[in-house]
Short mmCIF file of C-alpha atoms in Angstrom, two decimals:
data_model
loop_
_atom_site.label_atom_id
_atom_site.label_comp_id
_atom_site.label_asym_id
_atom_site.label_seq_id
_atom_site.Cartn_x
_atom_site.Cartn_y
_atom_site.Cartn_z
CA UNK P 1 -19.87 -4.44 -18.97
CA UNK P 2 -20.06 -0.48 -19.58
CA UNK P 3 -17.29 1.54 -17.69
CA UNK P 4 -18.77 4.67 -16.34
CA UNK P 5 -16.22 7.46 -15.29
CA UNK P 6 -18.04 7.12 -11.61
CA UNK P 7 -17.42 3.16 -11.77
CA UNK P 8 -13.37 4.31 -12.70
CA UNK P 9 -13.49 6.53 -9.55
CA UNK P 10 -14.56 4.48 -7.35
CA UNK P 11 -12.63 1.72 -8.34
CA UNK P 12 -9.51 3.74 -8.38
CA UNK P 13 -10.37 5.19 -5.23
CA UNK P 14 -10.35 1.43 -3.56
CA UNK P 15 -7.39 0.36 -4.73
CA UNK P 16 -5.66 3.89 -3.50
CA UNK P 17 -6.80 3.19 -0.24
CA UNK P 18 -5.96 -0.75 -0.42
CA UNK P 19 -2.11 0.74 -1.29
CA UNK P 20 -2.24 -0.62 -4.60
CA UNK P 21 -1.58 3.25 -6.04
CA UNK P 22 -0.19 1.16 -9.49
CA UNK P 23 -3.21 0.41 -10.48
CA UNK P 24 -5.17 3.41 -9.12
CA UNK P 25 -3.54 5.34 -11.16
CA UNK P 26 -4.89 3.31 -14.37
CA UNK P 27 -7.83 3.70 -13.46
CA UNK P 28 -7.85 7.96 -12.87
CA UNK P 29 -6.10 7.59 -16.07
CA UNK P 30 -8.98 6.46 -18.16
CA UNK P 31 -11.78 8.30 -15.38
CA UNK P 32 -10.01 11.31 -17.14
CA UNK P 33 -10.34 9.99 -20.76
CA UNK P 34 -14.25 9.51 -20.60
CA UNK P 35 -14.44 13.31 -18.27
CA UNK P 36 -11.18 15.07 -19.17
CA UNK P 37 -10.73 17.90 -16.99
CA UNK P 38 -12.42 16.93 -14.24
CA UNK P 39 -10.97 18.54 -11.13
CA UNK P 40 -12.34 15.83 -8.57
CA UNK P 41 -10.50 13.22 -10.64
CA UNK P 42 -7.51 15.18 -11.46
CA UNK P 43 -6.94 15.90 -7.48
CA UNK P 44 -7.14 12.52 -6.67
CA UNK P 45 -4.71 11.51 -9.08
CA UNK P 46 -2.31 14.22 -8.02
CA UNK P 47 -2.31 12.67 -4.53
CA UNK P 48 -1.90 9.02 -6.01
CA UNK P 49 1.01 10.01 -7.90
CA UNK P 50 2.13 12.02 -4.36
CA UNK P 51 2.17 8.26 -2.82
CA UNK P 52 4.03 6.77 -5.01
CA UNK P 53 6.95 9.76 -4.89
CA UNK P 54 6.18 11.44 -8.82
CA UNK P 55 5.83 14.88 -7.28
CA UNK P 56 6.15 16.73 -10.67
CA UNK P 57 3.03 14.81 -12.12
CA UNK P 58 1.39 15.42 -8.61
CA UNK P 59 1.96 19.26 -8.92
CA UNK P 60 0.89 19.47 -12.35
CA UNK P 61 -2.42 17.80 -11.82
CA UNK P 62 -3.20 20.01 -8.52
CA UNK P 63 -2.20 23.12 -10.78
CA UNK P 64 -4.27 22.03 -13.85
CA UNK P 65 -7.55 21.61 -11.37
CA UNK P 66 -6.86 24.96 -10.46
CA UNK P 67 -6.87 26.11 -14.17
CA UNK P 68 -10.65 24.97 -13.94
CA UNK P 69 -11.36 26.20 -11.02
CA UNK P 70 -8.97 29.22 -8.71
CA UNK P 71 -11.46 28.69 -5.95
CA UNK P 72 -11.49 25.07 -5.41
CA UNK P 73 -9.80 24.57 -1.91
CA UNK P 74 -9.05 20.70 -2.56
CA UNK P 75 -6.87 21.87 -5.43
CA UNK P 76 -4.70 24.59 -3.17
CA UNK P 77 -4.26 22.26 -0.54
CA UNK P 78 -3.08 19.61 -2.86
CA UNK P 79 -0.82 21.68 -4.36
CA UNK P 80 0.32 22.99 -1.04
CA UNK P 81 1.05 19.52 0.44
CA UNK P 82 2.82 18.52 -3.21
CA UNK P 83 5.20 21.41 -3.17
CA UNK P 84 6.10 21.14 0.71
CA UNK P 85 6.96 17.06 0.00
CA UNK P 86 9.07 19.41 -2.64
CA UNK P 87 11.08 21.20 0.01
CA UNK P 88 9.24 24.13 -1.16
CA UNK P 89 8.22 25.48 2.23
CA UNK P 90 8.13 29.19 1.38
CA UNK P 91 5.66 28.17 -1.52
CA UNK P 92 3.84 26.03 0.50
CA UNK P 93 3.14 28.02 3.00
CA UNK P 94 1.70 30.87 0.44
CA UNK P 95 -0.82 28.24 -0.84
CA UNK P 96 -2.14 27.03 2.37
CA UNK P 97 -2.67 30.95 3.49
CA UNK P 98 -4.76 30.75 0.55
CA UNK P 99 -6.38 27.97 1.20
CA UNK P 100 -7.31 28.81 4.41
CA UNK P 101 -8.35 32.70 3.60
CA UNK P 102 -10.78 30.73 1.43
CA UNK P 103 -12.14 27.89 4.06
CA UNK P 104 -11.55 29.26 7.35
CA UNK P 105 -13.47 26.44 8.59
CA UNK P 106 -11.27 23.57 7.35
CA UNK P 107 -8.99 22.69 9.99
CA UNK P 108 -6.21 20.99 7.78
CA UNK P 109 -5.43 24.32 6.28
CA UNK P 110 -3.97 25.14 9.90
CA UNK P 111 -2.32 22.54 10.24
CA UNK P 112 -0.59 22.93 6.54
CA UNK P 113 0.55 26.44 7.70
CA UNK P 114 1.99 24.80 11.20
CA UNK P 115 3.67 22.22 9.42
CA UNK P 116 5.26 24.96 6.96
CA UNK P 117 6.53 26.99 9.72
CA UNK P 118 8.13 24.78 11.39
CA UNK P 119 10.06 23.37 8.45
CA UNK P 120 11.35 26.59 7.39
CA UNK P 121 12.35 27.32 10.79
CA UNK P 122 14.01 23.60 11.11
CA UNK P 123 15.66 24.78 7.74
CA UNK P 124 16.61 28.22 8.60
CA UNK P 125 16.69 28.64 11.82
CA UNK P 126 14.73 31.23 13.68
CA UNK P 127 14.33 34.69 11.84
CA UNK P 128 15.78 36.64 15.15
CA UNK P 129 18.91 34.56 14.72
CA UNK P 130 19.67 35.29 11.17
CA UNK P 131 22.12 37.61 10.29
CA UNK P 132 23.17 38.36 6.43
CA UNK P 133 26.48 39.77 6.02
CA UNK P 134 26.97 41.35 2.86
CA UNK P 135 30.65 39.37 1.61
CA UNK P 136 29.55 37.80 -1.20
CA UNK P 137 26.48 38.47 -4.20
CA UNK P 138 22.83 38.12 -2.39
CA UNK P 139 20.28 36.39 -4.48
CA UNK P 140 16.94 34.83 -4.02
CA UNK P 141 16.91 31.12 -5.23
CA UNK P 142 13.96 28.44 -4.99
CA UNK P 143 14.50 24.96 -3.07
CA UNK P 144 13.75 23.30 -6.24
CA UNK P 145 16.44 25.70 -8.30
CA UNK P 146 18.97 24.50 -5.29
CA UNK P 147 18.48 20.86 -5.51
CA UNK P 148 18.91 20.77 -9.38
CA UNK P 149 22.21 22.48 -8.91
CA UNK P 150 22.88 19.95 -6.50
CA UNK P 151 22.45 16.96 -8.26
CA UNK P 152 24.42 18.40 -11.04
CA UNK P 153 27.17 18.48 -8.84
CA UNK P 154 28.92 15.41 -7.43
CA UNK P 155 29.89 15.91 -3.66
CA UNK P 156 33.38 15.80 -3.20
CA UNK P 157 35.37 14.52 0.01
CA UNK P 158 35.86 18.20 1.59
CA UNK P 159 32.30 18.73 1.51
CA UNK P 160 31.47 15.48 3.49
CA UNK P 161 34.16 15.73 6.02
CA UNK P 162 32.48 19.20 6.57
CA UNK P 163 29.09 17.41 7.17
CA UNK P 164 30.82 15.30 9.63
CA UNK P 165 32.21 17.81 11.60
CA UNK P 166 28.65 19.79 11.41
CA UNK P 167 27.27 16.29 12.94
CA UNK P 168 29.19 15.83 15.56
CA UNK P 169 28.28 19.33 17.27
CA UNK P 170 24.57 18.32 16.56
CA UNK P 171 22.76 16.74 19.84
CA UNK P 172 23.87 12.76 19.62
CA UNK P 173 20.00 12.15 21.36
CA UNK P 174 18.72 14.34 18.95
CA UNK P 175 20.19 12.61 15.81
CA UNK P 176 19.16 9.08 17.17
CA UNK P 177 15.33 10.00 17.50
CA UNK P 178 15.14 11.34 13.84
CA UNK P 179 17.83 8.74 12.50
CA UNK P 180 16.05 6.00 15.04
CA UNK P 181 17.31 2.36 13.92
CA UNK P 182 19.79 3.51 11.36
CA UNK P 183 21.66 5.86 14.20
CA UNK P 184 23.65 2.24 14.48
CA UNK P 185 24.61 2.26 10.84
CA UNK P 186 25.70 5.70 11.00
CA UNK P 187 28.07 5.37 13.97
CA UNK P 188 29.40 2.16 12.52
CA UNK P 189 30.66 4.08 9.40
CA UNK P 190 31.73 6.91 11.34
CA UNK P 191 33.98 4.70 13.06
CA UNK P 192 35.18 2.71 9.56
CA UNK P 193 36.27 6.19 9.19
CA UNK P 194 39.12 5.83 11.84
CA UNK P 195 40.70 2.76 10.22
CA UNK P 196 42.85 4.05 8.13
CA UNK P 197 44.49 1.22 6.28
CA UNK P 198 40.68 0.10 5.52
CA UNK P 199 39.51 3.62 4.03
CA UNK P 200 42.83 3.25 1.59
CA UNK P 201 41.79 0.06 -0.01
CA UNK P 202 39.43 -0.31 -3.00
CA UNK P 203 37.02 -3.04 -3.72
CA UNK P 204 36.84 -5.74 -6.43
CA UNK P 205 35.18 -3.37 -8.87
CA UNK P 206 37.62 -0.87 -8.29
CA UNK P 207 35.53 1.90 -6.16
CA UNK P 208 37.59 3.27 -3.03
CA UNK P 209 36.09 2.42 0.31
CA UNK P 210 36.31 5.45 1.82
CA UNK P 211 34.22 7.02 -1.26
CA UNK P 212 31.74 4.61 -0.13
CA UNK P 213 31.26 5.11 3.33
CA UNK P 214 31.62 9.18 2.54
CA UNK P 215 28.21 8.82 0.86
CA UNK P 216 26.66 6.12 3.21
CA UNK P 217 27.18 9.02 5.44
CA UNK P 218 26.06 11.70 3.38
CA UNK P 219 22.45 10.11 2.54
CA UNK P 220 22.02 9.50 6.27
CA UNK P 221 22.39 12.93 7.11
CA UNK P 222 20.24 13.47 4.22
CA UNK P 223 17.64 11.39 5.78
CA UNK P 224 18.25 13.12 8.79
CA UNK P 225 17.54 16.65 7.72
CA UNK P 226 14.21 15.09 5.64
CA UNK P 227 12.77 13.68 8.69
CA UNK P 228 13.48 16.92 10.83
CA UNK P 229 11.52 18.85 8.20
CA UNK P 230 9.07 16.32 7.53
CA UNK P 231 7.97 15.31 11.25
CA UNK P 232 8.30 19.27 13.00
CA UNK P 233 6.90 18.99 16.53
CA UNK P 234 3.87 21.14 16.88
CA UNK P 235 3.13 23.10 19.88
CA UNK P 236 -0.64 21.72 20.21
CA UNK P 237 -3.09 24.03 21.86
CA UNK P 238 -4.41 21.47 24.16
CA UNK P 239 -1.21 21.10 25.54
CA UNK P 240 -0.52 24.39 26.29
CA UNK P 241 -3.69 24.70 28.02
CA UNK P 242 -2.70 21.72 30.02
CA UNK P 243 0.46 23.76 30.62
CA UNK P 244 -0.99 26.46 32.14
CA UNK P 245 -3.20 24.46 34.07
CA UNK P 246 -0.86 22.95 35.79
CA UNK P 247 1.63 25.93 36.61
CA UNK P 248 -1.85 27.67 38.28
CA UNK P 249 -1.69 24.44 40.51
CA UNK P 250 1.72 23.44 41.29
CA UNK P 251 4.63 25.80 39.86
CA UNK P 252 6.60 22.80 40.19
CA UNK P 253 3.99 20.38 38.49
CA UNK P 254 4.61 18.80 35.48
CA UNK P 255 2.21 17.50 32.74
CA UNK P 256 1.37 13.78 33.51
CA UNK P 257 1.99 11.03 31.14
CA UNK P 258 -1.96 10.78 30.36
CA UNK P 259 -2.56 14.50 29.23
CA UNK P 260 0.82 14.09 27.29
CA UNK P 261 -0.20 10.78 25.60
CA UNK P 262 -4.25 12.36 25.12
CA UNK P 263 -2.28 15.40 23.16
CA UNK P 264 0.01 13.20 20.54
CA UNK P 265 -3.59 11.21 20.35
CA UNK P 266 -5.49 14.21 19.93
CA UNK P 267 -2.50 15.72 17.04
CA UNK P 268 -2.74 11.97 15.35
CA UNK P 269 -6.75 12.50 14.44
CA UNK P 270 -6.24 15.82 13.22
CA UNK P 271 -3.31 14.66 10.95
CA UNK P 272 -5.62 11.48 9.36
CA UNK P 273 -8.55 13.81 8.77
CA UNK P 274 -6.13 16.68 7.39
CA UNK P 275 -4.47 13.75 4.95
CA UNK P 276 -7.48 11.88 3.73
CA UNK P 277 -8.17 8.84 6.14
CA UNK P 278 -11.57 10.22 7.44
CA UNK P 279 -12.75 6.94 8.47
CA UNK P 280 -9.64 5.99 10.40
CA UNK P 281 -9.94 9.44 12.42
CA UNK P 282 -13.39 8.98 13.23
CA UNK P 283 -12.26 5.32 14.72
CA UNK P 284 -9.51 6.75 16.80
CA UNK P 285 -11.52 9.69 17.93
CA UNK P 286 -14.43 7.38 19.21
CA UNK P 287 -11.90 5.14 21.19
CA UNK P 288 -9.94 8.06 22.58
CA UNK P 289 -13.63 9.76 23.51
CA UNK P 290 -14.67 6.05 25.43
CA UNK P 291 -11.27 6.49 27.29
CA UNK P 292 -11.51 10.11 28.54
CA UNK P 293 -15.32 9.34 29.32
CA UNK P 294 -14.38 6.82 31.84
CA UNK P 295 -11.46 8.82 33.61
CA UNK P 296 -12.41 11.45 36.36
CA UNK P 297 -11.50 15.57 35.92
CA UNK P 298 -8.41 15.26 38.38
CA UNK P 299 -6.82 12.39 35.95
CA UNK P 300 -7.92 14.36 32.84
CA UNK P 301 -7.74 18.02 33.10
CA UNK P 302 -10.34 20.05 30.77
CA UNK P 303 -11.88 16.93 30.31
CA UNK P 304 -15.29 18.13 28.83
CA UNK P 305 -13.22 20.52 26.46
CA UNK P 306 -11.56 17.69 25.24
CA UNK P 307 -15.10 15.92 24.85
CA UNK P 308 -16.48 18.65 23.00
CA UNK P 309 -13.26 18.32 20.87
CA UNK P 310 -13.66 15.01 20.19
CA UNK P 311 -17.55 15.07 19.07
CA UNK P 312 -16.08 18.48 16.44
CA UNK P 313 -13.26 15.78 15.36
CA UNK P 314 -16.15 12.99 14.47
CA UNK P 315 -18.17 15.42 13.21
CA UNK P 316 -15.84 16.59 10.43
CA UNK P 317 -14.95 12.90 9.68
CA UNK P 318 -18.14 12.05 9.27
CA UNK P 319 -18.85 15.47 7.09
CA UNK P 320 -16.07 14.17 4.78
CA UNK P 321 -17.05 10.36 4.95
CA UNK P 322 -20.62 11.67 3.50
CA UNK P 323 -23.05 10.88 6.16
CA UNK P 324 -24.64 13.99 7.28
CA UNK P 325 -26.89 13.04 9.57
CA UNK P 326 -24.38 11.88 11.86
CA UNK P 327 -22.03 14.55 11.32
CA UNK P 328 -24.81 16.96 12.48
CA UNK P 329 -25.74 14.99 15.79
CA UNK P 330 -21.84 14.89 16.47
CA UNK P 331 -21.58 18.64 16.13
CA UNK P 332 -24.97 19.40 18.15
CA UNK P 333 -23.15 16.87 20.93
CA UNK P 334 -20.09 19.47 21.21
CA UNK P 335 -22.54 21.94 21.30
CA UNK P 336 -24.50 20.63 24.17
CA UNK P 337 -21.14 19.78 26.37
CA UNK P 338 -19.83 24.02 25.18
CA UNK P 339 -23.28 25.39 26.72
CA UNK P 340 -23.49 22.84 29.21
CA UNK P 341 -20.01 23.87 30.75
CA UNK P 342 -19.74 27.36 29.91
CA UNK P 343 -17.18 27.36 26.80
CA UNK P 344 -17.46 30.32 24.17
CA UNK P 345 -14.96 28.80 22.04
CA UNK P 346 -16.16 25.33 21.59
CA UNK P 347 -19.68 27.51 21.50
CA UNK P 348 -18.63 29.10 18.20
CA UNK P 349 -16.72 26.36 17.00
CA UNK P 350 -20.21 23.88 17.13
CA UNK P 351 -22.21 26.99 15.56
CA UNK P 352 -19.94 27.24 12.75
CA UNK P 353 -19.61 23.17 11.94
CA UNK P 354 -23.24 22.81 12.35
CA UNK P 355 -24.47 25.44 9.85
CA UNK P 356 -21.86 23.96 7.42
CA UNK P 357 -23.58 20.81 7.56
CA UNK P 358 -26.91 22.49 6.82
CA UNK P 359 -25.87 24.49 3.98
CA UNK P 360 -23.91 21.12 2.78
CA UNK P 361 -27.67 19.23 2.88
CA UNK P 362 -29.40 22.39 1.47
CA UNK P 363 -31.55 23.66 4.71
CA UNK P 364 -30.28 27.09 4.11
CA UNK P 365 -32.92 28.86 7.05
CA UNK P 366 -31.09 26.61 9.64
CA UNK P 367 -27.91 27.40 8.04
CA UNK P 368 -28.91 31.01 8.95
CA UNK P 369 -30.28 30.67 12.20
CA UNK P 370 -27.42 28.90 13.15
CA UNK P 371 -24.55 31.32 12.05
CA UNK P 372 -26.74 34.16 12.73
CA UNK P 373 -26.57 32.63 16.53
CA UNK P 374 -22.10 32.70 16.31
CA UNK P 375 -22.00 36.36 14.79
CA UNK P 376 -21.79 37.62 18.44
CA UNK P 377 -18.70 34.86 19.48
CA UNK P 378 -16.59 36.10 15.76
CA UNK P 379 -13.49 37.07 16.85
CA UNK P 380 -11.71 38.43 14.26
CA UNK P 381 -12.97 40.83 10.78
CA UNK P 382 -11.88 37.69 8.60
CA UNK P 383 -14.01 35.51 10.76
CA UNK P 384 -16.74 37.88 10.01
CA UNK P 385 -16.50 38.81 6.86
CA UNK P 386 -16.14 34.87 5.86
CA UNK P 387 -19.60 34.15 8.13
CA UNK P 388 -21.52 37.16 6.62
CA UNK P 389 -20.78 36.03 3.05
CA UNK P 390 -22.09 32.44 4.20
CA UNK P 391 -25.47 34.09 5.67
CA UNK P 392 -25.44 36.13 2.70
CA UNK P 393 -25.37 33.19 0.30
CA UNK P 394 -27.89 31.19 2.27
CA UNK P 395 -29.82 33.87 1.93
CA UNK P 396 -29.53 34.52 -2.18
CA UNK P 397 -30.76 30.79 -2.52
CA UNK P 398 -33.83 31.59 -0.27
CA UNK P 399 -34.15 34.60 -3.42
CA UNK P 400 -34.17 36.81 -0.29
CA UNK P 401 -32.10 39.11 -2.40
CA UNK P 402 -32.66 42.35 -0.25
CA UNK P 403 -31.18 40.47 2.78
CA UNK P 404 -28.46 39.13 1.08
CA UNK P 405 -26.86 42.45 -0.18
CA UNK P 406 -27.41 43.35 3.41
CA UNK P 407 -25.25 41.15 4.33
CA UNK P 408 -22.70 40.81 1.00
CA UNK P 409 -22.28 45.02 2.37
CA UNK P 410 -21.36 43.57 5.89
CA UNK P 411 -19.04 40.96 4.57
CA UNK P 412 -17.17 43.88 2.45
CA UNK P 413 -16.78 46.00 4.98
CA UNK P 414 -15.05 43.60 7.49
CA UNK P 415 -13.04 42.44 4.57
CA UNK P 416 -12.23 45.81 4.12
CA UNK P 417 -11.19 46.11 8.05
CA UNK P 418 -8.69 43.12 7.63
CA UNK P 419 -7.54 44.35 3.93
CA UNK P 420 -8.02 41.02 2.42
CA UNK P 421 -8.21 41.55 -1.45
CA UNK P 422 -9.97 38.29 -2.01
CA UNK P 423 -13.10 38.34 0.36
CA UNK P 424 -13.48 41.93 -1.05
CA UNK P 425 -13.63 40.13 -4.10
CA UNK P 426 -16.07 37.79 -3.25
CA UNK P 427 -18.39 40.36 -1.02
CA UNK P 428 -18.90 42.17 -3.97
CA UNK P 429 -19.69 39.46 -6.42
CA UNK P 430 -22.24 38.50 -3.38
CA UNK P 431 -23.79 42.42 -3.38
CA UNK P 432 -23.81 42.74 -7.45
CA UNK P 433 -25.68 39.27 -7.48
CA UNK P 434 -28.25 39.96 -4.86
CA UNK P 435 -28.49 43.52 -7.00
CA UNK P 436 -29.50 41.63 -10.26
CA UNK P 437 -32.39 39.64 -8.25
CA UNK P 438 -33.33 43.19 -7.41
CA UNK P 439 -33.75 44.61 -10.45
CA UNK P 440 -30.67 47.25 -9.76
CA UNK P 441 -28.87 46.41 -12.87
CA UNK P 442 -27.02 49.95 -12.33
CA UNK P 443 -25.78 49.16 -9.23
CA UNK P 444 -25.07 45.30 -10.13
CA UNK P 445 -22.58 46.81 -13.35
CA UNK P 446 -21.17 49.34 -11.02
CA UNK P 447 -19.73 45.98 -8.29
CA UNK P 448 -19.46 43.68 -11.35
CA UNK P 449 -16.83 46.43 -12.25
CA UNK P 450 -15.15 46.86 -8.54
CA UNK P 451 -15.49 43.23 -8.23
CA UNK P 452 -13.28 42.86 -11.81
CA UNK P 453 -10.72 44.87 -10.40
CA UNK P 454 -10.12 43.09 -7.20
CA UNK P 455 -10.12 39.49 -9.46
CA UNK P 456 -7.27 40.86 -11.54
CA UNK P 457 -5.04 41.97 -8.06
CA UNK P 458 -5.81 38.52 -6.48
CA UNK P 459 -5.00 37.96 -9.59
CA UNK P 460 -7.75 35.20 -10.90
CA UNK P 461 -8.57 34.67 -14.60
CA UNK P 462 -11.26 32.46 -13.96
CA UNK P 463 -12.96 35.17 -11.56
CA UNK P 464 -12.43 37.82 -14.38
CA UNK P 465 -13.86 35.57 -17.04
CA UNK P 466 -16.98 35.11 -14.53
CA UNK P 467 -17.57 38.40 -13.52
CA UNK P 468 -17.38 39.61 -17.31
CA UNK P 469 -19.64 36.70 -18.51
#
């Protein structure tokens, strides 16, 4: 049979999703060999090798699809979610900023920079807290740079005894819910510790028992610190809202255990969505909305928020699933429920999701009616000047060229408001385009050139290469 490169992906796509990432990965590998270079292809692989722990590989893939393309947002986030499995927060962070500068609308970028904070602050402590005294040499180093050293570096007995001193002032309940079934192991060789004619003895192969349980300790504190960064608890918007709710009714009041186990729900389909499994999300979020449906507003406070919510949630699942037309009747549901009950928020959310899916499917007037409709509801000058590009570009494939600069000189200027280099940058490639269609080749040079100078402060080869092709 002939082996297409879409056969490969698809293929390799099943497996990944099966859990057999082995032999996914032999079959990205020889996608790439028919279509090297191909940044769909090369992102997946990068998140195959993420599963099965080869972060380096991962990175270098998620970097290399960025080499082909700076703007593709499935590259940044990959390469944001690669270097914070890393323990490179810092970075991390930086390339979900970016990610989400670039697609505002794409919820998982949020949820990336959440994540990011609350790992350095889990690492770090809080900023406020921090104070630097000046005893000893200063100097910036890298995660990565740090754990290097480390492994090049046996740890020695003082160092451990340290850690065990630092563990005992840490919270015992605390250390049992991130340590969870191995909290028994660790108190067990805590108290092998105490027996001293046991720690002096040596086994058959001649290692020292208490060199043993020293490191049995050491990787479960390890463990413990991974899992503290690695599962932060997010303050979730819904729940604060609950919050609130409930200190206007009762000062006393506490959240019940249904809006409490709606918000971990509720965080749960954002994570699947944000980490792939679209089609799981969309199941959850379709049994959670059957639940909430059924309860009344006193059991379930802001319930039709949280059914608006829930219709955006299978909406995006379905957008990334593929199937359009449901992701568009999902999205004109939350809609319906925003107007219906007064929301402005949920309003502008629907607007924006629904003119996505248009411009996705290629009706580029609805596209514009829609956003045109949510101008009003932007909050904020990135907000705008990300929705006026949008128009704008809608508006360019209609060949409505005069409108479009219209609106490429709108996008600019809020761009300019919030002093974001890169939506300058791409305002004015939207302007000098709309100026060719026009005839104003003067013009078009003269933003070609401002345009060139704003890709090499972002900075962005690829952009420069464009803009001087």
């Amino acid at each position: 049979p002939v082996v297409s490169f879409g056969n490969l992906m698809s293929e390799g796509i099943a497996l990944s999703r099966r859990g057999q990432h082995d032999k996914a990965l032999g079959c990205f590998n020889d996608a790439l060999k028919l279509r090297a270079g191909d940044k769909h292809c090369l992102i997946t692989r990068s998140k195959c090798f993420l599963k099965l722990g080869d972060t380096e590989n991962s990175l270098k893939d998620a970097e290399a699809s960025l080499q082909i393309d700076n703007t593709f947002y499935e590259g940044l986030y990959q390469k944001a979610e690669t270097l914070y499995a890393m323990g490179d927060f810092e970075f991390a962070l930086v390339f979900y900023h970016r990610g989400r500068r670039l697609r505002p609308d794409l919820h998982k970028f949020q949820l990336g920079i959440h994540k990011a904070e609350e790992a350095i602050i889990n690492c770090i402590g809080n900023p406020s807290s921090v104070k630097l005294e000046s005893k000893e040499e200063l100097c910036f180093v890298s995660r990565q740079a740090e754990s290097k050293k480390d492994n090049q570096k046996q740890q020695n007995k003082a160092k451990d005894q340290k850690d065990q001193k630092q563990t005992k002032k840490q919270s015992p309940k605390t250390e049992q819910q991130l340590l969870g079934q191995l909290y028994a192991d660790k108190a067990y060789l805590e108290k092998l510790l105490k027996d001293e004619d046991l720690m002096q003895s040596s086994t058959r192969q001649g290692a020292k028992v208490m060199d043993l349980v020293l490191d049995g300790i050491s990787y479960l504190n390890q463990r413990r610190d991974f899992w503290q960064q690695q599962k932060p608890i997010y303050a979730r918007e819904y729940e604060r809202k609950v919050l609130r709710q409930g200190r206007a009714r009762a000062k006393k009041q506490k959240p019940s255990d249904i809006a409490r186990a709606i918000a971990k729900e509720m965080e749960d389909i954002e994570l699947m969505l944000a980490r792939g499994s679209a089609e799981q999300s969309c199941r959850k979020a379709e049994h959670l909305l059957k639940k909430i449906q059924a309860w009344s507003e006193d059991e379930v406070p802001n319930k039709y928020e949280l059914i608006g919510n829930l219709h955006s949630c299978i909406g995006n699942a379905q957008l990334a699933m593929g199937q359009m037309e449901a992701a568009l009747h999902s999205h004109q549901m939350d809609l319906e429920c925003a107007r219906e009950h007064a929301l402005p928020d949920a309003t502008s959310r629907a607007l924006d999701n629904i003119g996505h899916v248009y411009a996705r499917i290629g009706k580029f007037q609805q596209a514009i009616n829609t956003w045109e409709e949510k101008i009003p509801l932007a909050q904020s000058s990135l907000e705008k000047a990300w929705l006026f590009h949008e128009i704008g570009r809608c508006y360019l494939e209609l060949d409505n060229a005069e409108v479009a600069q219209d609106y490429g000189e709108q996008s600019l200027q809020s761009a300019d408001e919030e002093g974001d280099v890169e939506w300058q940058l791409h305002a004015t490639v939207l302007v000098a385009q709309a100026q060719v269609k026009l005839k104003d080749y003067q013009s078009a040079i003269l933003n070609f050139e401002r345009a060139l100078e704003k890709a090499r402060l972002v900075p962005s080869e690829a952009a420069q290469n464009g803009i001087i092709a």
